[in-house]
PDB file of C-alpha atoms in Angstrom:
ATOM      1  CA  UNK A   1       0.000   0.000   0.000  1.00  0.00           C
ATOM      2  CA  UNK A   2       2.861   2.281   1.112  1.00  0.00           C
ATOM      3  CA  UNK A   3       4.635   1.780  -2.523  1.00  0.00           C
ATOM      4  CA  UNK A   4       1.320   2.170  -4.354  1.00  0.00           C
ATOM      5  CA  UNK A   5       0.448   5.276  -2.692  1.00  0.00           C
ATOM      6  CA  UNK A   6       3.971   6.614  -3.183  1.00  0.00           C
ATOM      7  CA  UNK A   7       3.754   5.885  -7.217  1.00  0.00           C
ATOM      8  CA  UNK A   8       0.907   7.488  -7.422  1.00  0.00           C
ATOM      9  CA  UNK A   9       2.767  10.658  -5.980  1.00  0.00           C
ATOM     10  CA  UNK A  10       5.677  10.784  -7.882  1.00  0.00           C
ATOM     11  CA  UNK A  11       3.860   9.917 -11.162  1.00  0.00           C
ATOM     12  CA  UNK A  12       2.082  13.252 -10.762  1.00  0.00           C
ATOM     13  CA  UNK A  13       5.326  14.839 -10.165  1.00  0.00           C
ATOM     14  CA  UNK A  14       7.252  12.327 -12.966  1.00  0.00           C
ATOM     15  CA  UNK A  15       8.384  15.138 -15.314  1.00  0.00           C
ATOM     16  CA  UNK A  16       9.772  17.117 -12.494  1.00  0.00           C
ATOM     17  CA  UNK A  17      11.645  13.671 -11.259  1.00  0.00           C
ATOM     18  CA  UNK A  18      12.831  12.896 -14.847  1.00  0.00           C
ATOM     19  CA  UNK A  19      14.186  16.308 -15.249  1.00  0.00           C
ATOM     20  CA  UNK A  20      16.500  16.012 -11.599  1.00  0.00           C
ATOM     21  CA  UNK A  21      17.984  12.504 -12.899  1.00  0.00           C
ATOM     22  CA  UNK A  22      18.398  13.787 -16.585  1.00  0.00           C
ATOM     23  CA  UNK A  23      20.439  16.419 -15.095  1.00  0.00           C
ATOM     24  CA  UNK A  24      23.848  15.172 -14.483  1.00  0.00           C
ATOM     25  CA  UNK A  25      23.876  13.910 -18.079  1.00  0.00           C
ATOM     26  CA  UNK A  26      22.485  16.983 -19.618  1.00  0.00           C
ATOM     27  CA  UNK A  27      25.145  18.920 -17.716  1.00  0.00           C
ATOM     28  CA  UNK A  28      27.874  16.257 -19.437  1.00  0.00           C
ATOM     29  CA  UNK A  29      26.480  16.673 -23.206  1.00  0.00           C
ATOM     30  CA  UNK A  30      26.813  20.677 -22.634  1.00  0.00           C
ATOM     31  CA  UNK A  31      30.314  20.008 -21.299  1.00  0.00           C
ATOM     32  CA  UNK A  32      31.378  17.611 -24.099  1.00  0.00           C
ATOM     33  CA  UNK A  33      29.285  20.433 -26.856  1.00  0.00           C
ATOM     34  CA  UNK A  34      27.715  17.305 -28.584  1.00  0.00           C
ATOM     35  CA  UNK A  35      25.028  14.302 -27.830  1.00  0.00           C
ATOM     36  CA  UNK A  36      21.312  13.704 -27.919  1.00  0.00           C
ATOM     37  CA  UNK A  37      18.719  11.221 -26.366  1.00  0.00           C
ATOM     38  CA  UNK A  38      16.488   9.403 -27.967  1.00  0.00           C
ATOM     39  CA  UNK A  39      13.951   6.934 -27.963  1.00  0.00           C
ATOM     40  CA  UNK A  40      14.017   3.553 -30.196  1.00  0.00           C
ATOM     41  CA  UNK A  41      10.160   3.199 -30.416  1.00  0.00           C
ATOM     42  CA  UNK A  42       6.898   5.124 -29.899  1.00  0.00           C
ATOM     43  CA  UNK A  43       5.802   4.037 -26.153  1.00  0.00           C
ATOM     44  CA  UNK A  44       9.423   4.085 -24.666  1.00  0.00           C
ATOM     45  CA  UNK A  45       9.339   7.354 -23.427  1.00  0.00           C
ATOM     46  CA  UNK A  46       6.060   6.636 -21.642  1.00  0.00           C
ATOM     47  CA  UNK A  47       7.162   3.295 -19.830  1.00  0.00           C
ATOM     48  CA  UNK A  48       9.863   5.018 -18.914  1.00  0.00           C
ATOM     49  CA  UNK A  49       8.254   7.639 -17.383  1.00  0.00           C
ATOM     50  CA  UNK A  50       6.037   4.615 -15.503  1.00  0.00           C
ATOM     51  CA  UNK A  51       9.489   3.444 -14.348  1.00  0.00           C
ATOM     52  CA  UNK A  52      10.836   6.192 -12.784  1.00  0.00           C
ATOM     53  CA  UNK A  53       7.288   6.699 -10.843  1.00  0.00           C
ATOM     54  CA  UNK A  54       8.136   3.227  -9.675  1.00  0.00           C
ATOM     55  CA  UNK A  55      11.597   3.868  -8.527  1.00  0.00           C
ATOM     56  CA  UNK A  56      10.617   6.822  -7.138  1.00  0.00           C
ATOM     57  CA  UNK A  57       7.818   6.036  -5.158  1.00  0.00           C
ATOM     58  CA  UNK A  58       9.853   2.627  -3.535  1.00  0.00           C
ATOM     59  CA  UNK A  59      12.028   5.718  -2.793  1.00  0.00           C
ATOM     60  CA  UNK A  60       9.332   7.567  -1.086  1.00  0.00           C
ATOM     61  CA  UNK A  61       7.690   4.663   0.508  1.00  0.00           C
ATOM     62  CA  UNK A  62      11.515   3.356   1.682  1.00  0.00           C
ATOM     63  CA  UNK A  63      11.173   4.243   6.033  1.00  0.00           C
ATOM     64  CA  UNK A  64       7.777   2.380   5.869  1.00  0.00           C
ATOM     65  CA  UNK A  65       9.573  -0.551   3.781  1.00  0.00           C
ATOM     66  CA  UNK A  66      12.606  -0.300   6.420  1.00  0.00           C
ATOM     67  CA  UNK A  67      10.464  -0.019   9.340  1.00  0.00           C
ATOM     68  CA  UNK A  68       8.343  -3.197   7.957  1.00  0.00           C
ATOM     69  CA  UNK A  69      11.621  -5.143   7.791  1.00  0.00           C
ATOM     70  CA  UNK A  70      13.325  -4.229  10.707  1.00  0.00           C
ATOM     71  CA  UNK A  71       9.549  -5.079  12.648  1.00  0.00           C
ATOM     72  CA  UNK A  72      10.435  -8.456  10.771  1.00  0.00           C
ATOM     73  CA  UNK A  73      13.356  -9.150  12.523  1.00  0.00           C
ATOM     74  CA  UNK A  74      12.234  -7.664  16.232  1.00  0.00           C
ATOM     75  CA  UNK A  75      11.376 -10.496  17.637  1.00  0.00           C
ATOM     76  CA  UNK A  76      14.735 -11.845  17.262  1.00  0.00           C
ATOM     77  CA  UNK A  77      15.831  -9.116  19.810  1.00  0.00           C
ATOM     78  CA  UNK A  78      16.125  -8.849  23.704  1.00  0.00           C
ATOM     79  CA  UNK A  79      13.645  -6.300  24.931  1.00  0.00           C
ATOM     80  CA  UNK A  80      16.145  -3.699  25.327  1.00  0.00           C
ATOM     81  CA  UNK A  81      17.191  -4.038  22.060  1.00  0.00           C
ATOM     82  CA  UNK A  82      13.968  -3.695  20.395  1.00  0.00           C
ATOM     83  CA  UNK A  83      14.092   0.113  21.750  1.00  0.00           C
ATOM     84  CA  UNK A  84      16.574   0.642  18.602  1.00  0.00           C
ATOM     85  CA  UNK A  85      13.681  -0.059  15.675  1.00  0.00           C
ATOM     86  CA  UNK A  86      12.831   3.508  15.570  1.00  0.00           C
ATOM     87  CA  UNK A  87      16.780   4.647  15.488  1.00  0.00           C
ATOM     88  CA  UNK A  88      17.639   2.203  13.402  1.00  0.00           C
ATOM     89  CA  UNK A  89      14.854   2.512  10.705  1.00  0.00           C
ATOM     90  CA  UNK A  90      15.778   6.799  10.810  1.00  0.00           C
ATOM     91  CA  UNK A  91      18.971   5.535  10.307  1.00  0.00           C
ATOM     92  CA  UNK A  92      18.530   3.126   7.220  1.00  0.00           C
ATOM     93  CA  UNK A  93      16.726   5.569   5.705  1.00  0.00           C
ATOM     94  CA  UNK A  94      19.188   8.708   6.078  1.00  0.00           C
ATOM     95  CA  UNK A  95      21.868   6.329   5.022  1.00  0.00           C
ATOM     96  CA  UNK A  96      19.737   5.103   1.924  1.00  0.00           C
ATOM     97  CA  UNK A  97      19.321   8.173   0.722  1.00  0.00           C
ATOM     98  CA  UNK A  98      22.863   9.431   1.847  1.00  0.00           C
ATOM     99  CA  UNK A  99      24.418   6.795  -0.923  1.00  0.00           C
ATOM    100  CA  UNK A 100      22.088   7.425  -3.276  1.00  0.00           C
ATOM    101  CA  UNK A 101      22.739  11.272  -3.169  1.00  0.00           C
ATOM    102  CA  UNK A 102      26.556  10.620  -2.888  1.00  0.00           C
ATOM    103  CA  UNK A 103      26.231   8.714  -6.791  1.00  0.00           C
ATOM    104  CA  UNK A 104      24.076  11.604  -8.054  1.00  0.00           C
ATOM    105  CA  UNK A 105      26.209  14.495  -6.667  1.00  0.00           C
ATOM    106  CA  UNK A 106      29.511  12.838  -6.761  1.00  0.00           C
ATOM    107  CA  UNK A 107      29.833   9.886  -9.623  1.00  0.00           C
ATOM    108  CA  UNK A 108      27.450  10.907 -11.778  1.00  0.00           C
ATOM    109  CA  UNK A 109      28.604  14.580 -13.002  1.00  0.00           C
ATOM    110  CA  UNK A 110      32.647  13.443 -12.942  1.00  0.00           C
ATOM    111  CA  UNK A 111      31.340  10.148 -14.478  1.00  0.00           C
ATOM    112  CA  UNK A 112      29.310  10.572 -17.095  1.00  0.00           C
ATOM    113  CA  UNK A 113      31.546  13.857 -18.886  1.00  0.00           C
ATOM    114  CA  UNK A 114      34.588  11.758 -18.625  1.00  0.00           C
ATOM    115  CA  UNK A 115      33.028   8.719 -20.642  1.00  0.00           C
ATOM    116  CA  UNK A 116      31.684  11.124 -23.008  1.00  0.00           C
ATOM    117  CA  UNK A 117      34.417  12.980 -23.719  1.00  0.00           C
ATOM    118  CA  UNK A 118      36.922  10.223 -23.204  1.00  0.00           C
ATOM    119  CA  UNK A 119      35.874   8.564 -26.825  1.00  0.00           C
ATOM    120  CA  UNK A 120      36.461  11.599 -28.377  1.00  0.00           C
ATOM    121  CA  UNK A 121      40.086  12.333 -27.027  1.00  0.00           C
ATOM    122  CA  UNK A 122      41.275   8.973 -27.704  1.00  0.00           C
ATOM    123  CA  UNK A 123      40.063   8.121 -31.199  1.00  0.00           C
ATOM    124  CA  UNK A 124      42.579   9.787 -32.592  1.00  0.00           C
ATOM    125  CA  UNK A 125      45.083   7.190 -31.322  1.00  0.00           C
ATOM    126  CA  UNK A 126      42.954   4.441 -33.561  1.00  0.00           C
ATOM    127  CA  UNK A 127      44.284   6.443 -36.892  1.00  0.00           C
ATOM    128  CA  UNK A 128      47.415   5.195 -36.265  1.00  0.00           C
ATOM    129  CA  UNK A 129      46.594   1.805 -35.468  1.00  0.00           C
ATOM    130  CA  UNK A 130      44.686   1.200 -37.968  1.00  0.00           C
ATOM    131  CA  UNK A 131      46.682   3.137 -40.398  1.00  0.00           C
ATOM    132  CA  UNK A 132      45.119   2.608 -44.315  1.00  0.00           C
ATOM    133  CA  UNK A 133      41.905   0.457 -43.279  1.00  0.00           C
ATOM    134  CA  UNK A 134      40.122   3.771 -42.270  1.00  0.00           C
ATOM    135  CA  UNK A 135      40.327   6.722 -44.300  1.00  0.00           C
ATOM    136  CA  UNK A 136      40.980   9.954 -42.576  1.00  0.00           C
ATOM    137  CA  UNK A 137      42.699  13.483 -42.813  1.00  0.00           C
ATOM    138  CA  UNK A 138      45.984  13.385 -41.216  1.00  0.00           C
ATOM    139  CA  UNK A 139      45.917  15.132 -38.002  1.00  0.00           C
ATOM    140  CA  UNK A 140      42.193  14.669 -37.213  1.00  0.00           C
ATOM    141  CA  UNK A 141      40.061  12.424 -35.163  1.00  0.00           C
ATOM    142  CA  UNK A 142      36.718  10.028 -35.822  1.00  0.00           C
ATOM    143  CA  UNK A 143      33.522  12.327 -34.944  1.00  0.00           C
ATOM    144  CA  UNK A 144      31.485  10.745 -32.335  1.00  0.00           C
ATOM    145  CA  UNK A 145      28.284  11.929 -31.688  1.00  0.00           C
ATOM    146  CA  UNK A 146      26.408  10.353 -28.528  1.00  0.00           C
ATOM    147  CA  UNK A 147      23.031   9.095 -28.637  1.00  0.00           C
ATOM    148  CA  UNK A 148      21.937   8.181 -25.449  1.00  0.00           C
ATOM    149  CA  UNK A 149      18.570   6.028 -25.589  1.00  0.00           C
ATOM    150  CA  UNK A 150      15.787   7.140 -22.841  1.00  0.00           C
ATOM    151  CA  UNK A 151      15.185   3.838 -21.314  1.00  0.00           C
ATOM    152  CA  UNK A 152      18.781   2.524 -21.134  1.00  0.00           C
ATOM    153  CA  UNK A 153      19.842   5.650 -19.359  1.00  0.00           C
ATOM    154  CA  UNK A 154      17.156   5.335 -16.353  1.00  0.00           C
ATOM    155  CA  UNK A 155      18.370   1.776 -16.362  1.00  0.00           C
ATOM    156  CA  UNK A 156      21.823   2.764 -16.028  1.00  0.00           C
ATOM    157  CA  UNK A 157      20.757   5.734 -13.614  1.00  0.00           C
ATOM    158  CA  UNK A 158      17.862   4.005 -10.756  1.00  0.00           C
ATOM    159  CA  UNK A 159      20.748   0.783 -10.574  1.00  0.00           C
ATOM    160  CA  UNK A 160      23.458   2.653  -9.865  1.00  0.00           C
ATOM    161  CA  UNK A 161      21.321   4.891  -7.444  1.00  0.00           C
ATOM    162  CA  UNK A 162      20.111   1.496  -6.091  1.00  0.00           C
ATOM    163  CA  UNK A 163      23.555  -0.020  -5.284  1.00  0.00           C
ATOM    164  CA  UNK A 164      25.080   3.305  -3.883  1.00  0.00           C
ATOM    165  CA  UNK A 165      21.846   3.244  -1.384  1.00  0.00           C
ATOM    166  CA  UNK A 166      22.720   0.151  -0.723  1.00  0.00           C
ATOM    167  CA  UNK A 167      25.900  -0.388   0.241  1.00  0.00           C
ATOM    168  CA  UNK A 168      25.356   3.028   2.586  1.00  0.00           C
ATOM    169  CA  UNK A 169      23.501   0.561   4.759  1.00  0.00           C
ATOM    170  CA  UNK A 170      26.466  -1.628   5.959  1.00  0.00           C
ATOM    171  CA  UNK A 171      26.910   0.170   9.086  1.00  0.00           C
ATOM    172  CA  UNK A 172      23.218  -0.532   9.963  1.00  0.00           C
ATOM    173  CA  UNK A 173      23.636  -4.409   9.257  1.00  0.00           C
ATOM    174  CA  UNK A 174      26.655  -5.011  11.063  1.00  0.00           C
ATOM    175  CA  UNK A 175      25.424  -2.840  13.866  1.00  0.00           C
ATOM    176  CA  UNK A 176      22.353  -5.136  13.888  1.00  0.00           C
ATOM    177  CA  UNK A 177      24.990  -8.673  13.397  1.00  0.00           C
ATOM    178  CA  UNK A 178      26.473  -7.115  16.547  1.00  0.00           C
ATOM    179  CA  UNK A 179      23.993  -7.077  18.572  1.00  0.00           C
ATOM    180  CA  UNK A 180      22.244 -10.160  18.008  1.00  0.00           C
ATOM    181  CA  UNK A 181      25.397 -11.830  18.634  1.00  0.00           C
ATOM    182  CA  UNK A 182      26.249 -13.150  15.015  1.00  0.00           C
ATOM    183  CA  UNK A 183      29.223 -10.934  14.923  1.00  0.00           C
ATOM    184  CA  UNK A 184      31.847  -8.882  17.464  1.00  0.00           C
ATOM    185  CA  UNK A 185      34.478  -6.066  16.473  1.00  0.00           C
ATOM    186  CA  UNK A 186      37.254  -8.529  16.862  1.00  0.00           C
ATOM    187  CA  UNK A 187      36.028 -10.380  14.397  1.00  0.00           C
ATOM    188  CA  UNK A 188      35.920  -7.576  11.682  1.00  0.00           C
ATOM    189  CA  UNK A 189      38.690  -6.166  12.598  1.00  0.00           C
ATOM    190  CA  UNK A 190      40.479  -9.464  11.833  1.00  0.00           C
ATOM    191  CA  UNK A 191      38.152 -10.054   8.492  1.00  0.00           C
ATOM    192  CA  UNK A 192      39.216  -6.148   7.233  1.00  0.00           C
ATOM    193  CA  UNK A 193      42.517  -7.647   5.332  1.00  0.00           C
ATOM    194  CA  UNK A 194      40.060  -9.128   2.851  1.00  0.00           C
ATOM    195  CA  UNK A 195      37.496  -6.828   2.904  1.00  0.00           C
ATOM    196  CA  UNK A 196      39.829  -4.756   0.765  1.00  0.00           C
ATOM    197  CA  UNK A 197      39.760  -6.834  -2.035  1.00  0.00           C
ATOM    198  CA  UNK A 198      35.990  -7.724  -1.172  1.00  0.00           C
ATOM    199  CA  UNK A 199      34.939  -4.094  -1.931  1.00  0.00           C
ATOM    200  CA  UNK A 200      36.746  -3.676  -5.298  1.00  0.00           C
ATOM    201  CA  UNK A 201      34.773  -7.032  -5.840  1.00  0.00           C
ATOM    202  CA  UNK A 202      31.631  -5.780  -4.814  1.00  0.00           C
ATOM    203  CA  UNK A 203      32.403  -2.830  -6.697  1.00  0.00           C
ATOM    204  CA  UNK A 204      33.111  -4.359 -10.370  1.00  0.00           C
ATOM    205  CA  UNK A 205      29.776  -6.197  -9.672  1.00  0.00           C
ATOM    206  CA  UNK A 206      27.441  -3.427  -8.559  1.00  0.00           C
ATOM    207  CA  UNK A 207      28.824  -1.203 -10.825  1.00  0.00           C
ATOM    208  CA  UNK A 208      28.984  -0.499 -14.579  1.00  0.00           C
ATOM    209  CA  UNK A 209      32.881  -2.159 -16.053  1.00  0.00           C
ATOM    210  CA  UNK A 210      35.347   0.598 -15.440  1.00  0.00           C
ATOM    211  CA  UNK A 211      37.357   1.116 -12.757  1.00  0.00           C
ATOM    212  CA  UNK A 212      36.496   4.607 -12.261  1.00  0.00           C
ATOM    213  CA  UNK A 213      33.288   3.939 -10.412  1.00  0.00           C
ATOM    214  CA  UNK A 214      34.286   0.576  -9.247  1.00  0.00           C
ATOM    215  CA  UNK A 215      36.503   3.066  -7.055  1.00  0.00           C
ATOM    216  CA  UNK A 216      34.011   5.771  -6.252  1.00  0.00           C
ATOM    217  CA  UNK A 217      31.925   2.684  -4.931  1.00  0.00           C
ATOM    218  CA  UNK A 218      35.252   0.668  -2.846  1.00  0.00           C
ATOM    219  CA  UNK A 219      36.259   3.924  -1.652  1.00  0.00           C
ATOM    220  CA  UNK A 220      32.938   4.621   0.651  1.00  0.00           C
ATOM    221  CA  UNK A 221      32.587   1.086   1.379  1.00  0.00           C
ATOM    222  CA  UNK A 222      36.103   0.536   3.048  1.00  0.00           C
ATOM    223  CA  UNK A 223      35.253   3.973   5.049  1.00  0.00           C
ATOM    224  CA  UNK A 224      31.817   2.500   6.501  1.00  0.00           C
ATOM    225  CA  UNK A 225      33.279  -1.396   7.319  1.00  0.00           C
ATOM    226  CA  UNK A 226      35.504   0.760   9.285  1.00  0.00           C
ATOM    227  CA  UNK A 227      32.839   2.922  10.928  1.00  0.00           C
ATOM    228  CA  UNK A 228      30.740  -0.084  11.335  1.00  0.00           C
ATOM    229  CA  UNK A 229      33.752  -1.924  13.466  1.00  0.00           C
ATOM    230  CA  UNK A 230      33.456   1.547  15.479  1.00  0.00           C
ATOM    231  CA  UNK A 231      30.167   1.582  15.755  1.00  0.00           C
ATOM    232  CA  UNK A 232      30.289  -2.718  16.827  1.00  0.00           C
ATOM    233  CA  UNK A 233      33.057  -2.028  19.398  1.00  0.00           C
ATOM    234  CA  UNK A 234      31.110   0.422  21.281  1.00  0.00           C
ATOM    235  CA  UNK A 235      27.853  -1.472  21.577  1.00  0.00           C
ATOM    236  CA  UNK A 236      29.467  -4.567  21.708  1.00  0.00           C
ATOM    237  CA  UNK A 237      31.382  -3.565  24.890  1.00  0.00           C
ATOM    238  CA  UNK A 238      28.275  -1.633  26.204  1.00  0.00           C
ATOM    239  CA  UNK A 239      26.467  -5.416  25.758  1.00  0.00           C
ATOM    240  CA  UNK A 240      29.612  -7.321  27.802  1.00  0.00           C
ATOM    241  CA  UNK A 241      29.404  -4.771  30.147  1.00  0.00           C
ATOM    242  CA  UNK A 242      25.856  -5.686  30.725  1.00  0.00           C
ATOM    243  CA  UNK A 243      26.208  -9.025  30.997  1.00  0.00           C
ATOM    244  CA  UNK A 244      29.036  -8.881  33.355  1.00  0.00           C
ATOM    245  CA  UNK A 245      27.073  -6.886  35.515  1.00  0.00           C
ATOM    246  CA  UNK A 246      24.646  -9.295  34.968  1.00  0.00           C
ATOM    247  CA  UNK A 247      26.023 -12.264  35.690  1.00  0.00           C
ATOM    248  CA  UNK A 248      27.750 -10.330  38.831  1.00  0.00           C
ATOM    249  CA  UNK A 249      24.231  -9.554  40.351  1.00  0.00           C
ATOM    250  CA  UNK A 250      23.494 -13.481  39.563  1.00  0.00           C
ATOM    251  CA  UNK A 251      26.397 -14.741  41.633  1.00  0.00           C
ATOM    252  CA  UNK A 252      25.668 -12.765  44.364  1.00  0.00           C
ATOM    253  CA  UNK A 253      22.166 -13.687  44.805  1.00  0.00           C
ATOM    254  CA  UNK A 254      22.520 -17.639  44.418  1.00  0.00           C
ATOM    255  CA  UNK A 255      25.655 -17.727  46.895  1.00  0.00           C
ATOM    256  CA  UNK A 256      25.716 -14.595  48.995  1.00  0.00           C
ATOM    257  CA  UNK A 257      28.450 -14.245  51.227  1.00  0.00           C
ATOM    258  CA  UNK A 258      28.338 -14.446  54.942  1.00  0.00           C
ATOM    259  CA  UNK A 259      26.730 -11.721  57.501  1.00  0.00           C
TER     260      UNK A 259
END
């Protein structure tokens, strides 16, 4: 209902949303002096505009959808613990939308004007490589002109959106591992070696295959393993401390000592 209700928003707001994502790229082609979108057939742009209602109104309806899973999982929490829903559902969503904005603000503007204008700079190189098999004025380069199709651009655009949200939510997970138990700082401390190579991994999966944003996506995830072993070490010693004083209070009252 939440997600229905929130597509019904952003669909009457669609052009407005279309326009904020088309920006980055718009901004490139005016950069670069050269490119065009298109679409490839008659209803594209309209099923496109469907999609990014979609997108947008999981977007929308995301702390109801993080609230509804974190709910999920309560019951798998001492009663103590089950005071951190409400922080921890403000804080998947913040964090959600913090990776999301840090691809649109920061990968997308430097990302999208280098690829287009990278082509252009380097075709010259394929004159000499090629030499006779492709005619062309000494000196000069092959004349690319982008054109960008509607539909694989929102593609390209709500997934990469998608995966910066959600790798912006590993402080929340292993803050929740921690403190059900699955997981302690020692241990991720120890595992951080291979995280390393595990974010470049996650990186050349989540993200289109260059290593430019295969970087601007390890980068923030080696920063927030290490703020989630912070954020592990200081619960997880606040939870021994607990159960020290727990089991302290325990021992005194089955074997109390001597008037």
């Amino acid at each position: 209902a939440a997600i229905l209700i929130g597509m019904l928003v952003c669909f009457t707001f669609v052009q407005h949303i279309w326009d904020f994502l088309v920006a980055p790229m718009n901004d490139a082609l005016l950069t670069t002096g050269r490119g065009t979108m298109a679409i490839t057939e008659p209803l594209e742009g309209f099923m496109t505009y469907l999609k990014v209602a979609a997108v947008a109104g999981i977007g929308l309806s995301s702390p109801v959808l993080f609230f509804q899973m974190w709910k999920f999982v309560a019951p798998a929490l001492y009663p103590k613990e089950k005071r951190l829903i409400l922080p921890l559902v403000f804080s998947s969503t913040v964090l959600f939308l913090g990776g999301a904005s840090f691809g649109y603000f920061m990968v997308f503007p430097y990302g999208f004007s280098f690829f287009l204008g990278f082509a252009q700079e380097n075709m010259g190189s394929m004159h000499e490589l090629m030499g006779g098999a492709i005619t062309v004025s000494a000196g000069q380069t092959f004349e690319l002109t982008p054109t960008l199709m509607m539909g694989e651009y929102f593609s390209l655009v709500w997934r990469m959106l998608l995966a910066f949200g959600v790798i912006f939510e590993l402080p929340v997970v292993v803050l929740f591992l921690a403190l059900v138990g699955i997981v302690d700082y020692r241990q991720l401390w120890r595992f951080n070696r291979y995280f390393i190579i595990l974010s470049f991994v996650i990186g050349a999966i989540l993200t289109p295959p260059d290593v430019i944003t295969q970087v601007f996506m390890a980068a923030p995830l080696l920063v927030l393993y290490n703020l989630s072993i912070l954020l592990a070490m200081i619960f997880g010693k606040r939870k021994e401390k607990r159960e020290r004083k727990a089991e302290a209070e325990a021992d005194t009252g089955t074997d109390p000592k001597p008037e």
